Coordinates of C-alpha atoms in Angstrom, one line a residue:
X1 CA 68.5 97.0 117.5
X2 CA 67.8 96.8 113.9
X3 CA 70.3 97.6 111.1
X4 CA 69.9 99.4 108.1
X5 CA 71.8 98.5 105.1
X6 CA 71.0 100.7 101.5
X7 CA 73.0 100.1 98.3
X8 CA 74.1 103.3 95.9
X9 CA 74.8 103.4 92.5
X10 CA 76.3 105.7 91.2
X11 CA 77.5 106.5 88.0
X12 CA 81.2 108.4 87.9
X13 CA 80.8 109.4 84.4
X14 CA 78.7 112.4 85.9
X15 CA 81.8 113.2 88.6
X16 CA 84.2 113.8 85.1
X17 CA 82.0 115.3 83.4
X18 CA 80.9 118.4 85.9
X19 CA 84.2 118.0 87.8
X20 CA 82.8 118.4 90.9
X21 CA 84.0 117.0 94.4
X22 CA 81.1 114.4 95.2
X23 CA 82.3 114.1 99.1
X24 CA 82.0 117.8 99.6
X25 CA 78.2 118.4 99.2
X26 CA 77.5 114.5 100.2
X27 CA 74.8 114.8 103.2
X28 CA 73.0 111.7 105.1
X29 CA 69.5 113.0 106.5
X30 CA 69.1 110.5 109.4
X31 CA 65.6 111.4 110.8
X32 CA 66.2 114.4 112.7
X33 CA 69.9 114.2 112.6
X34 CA 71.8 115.5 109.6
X35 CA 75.8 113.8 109.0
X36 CA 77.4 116.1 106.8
X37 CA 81.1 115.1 104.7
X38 CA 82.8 118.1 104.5
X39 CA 86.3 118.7 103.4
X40 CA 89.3 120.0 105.3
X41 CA 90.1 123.2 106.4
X42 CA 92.4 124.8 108.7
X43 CA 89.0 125.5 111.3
X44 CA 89.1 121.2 111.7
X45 CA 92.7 121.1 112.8
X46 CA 92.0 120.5 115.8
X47 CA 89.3 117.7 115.7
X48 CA 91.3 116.1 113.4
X49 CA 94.1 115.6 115.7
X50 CA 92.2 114.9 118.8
X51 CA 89.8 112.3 117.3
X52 CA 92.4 110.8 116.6
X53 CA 94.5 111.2 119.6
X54 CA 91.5 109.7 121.0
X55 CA 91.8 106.2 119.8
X56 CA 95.4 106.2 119.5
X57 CA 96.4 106.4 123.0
X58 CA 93.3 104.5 124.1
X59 CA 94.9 100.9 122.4
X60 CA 98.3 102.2 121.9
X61 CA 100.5 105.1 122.0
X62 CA 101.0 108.4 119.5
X63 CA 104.5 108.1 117.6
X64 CA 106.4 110.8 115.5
X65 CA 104.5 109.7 112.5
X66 CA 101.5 110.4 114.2
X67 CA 102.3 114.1 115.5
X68 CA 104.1 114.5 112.1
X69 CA 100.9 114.2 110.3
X70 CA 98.2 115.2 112.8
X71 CA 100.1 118.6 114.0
X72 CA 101.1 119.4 110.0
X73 CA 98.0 118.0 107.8
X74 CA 97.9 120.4 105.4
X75 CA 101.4 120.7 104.9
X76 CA 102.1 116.8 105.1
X77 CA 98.4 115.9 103.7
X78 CA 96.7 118.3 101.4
X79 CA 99.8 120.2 99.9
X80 CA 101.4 116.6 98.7
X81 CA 97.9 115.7 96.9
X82 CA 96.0 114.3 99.0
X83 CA 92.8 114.9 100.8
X84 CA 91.0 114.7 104.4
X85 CA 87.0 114.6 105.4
X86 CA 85.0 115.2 108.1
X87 CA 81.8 113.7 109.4
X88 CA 79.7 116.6 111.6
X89 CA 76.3 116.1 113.1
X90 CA 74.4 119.0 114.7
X91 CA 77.8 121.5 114.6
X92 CA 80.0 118.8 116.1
X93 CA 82.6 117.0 114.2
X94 CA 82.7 113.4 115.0
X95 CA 84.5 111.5 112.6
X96 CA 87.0 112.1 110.1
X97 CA 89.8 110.4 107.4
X98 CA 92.5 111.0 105.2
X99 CA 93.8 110.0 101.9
X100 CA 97.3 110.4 101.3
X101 CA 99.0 110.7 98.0
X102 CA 101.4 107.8 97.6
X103 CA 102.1 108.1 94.1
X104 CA 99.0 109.0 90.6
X105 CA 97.9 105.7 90.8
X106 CA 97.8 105.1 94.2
X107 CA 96.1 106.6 97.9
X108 CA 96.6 105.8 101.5
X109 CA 93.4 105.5 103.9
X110 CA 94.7 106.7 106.8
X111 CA 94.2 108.6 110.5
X112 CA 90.1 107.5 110.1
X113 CA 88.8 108.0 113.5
X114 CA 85.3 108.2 115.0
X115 CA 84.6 110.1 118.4
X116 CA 83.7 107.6 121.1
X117 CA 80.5 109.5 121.7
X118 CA 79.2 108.4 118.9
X119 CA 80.5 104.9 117.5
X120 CA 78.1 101.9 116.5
X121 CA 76.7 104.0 114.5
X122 CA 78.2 103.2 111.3
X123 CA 79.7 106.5 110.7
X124 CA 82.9 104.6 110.3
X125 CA 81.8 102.5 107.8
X126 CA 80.5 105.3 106.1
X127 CA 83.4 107.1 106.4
X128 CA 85.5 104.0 104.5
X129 CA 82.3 103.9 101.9
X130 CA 83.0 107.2 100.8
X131 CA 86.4 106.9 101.2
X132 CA 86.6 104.4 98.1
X133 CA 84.7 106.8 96.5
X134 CA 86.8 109.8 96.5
X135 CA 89.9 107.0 95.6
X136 CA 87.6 106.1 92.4
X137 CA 86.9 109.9 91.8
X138 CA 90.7 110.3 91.7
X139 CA 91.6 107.9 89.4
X140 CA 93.6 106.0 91.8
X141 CA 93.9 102.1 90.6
X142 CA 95.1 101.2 94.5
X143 CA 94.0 102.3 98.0
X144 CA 96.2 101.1 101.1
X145 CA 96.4 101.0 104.4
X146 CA 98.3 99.7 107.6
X147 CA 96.4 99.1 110.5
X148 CA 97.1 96.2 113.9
X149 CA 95.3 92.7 114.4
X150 CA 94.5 93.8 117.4
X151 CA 92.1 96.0 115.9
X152 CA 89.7 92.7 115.3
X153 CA 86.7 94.8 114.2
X154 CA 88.6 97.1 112.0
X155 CA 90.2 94.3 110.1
X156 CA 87.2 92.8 109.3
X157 CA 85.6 95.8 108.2
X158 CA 88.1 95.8 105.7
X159 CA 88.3 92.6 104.7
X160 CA 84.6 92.4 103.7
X161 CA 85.0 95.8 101.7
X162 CA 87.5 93.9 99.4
X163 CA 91.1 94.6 101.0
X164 CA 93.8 91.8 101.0
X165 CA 96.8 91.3 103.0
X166 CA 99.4 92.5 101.3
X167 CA 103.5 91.5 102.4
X168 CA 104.6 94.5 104.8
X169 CA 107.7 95.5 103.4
X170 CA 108.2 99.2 104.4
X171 CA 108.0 100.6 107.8
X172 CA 105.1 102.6 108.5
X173 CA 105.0 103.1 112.6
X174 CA 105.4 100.8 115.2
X175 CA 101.6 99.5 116.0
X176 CA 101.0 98.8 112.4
X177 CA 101.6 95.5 112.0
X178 CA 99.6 94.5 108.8
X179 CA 99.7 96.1 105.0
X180 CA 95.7 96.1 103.1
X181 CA 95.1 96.4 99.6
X182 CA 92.3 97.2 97.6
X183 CA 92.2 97.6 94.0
X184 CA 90.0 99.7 92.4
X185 CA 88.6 99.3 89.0
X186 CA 87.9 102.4 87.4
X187 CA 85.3 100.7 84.6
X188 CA 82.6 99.5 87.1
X189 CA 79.5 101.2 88.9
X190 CA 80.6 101.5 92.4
X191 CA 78.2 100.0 95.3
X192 CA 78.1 101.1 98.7
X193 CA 76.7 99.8 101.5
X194 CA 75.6 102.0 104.2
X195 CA 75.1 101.1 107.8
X196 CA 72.8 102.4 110.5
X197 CA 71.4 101.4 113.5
X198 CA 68.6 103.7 113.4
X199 CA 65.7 102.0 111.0
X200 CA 64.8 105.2 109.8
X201 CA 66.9 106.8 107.3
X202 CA 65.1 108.8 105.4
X203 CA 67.1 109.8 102.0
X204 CA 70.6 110.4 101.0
X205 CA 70.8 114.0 99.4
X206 CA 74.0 114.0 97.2
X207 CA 73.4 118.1 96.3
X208 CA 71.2 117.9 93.7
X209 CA 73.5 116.8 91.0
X210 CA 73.1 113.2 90.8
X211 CA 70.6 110.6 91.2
X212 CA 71.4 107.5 92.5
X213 CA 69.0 104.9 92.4
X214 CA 66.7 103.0 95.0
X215 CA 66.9 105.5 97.5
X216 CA 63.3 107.4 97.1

């Protein structure tokens, strides 16, 4: 099993500038497969509750928090100023996140699940990658998140992205026993590192408006 690790870029003068949404046209051309970030609509509902039902009640169990925001995300999630993404390969949507507005400065990564059909993959570090990115696009100086210790891999994913364990002083649900920080400066080229398995990934296509380099 070999992993693939590729390094963008990118430049956010250029996402001012034409103020355009970079996640919505961002596409990953995996050989034959094609992972598409597309934004929310009301079509996605559905998958964006069960994906994450999915994970929830397989380690522990969905509160009112969780049906408050997964049965009401574009009343609880988009219409407060915030934003949620899905991953879709071949017509199927298998991953998803959301930001939630906290306050101008400041965005929560939240409900980020991947189906289990297709994890080790690295669509969920991808899915955190562009993540920061959309944070960065929106000015946001602070991107948070509460998540368990259980969650061993999950922690660690975020650890190495730059997050820090911040004191917990609010309550959030009952699983989440552990408050992440990342702070996000706004005057530097932003780096991602992307993830696969598969040895062969061909090109990332960001919709013919930017060029990021060391990719061709």
């Amino acid at each position: 099993m070999c992993l693939v690790s590729l390094v963008i870029l990118c430049d956010f003068s250029v996402f001012r500038d034409e103020q355009v949404l970079f996640l919505n046209r961002f596409q990953i051309i995996l050989t034959m497969e094609k992972i598409e970030i597309i934004a929310y609509s009301d079509i996605y509902k559905d998958a964006f509750k069960s994906l994450n039902y999915e994970w929830i009640e397989k380690y522990f169990y969905v509160e009112p928090t969780d049906e408050l925001v997964l049965n009401n995300p574009e009343e609880v999630v988009i219409r407060t100023g915030g934003h949620i993404f899905f991953a879709r390969l071949n017509d199927e949507i298998v991953g998803t996140f959301a930001l939630l507005k906290i306050d101008d400065f400041t965005f929560e990564f939240a409900k980020m699940a991947v189906s289990v059909k297709f994890q080790n993959r690295g669509i969920g570090k991808m899915l955190l990658n562009l993540a920061i990115v959309k944070a960065k696009e929106l000015n946001a100086q602070r991107l948070v998140l509460y998540t368990n210790t259980a969650l061993e891999a999950a922690v660690n994913l975020y650890l190495k992205k730059g997050f820090r364990v911040i004191p917990k002083d609010d309550f959030h649900n009952n699983r989440a026993n552990v408050k992440m920080e990342l702070e996000i400066n706004q005057d530097k080229l932003f780096s991602s590192h992307i993830f696969f398995e598969n040895p062969e990934l061909v090109r990332i296509n960001i919709g013919g408006f930017m060029q990021c380099s060391g990719l061709d």
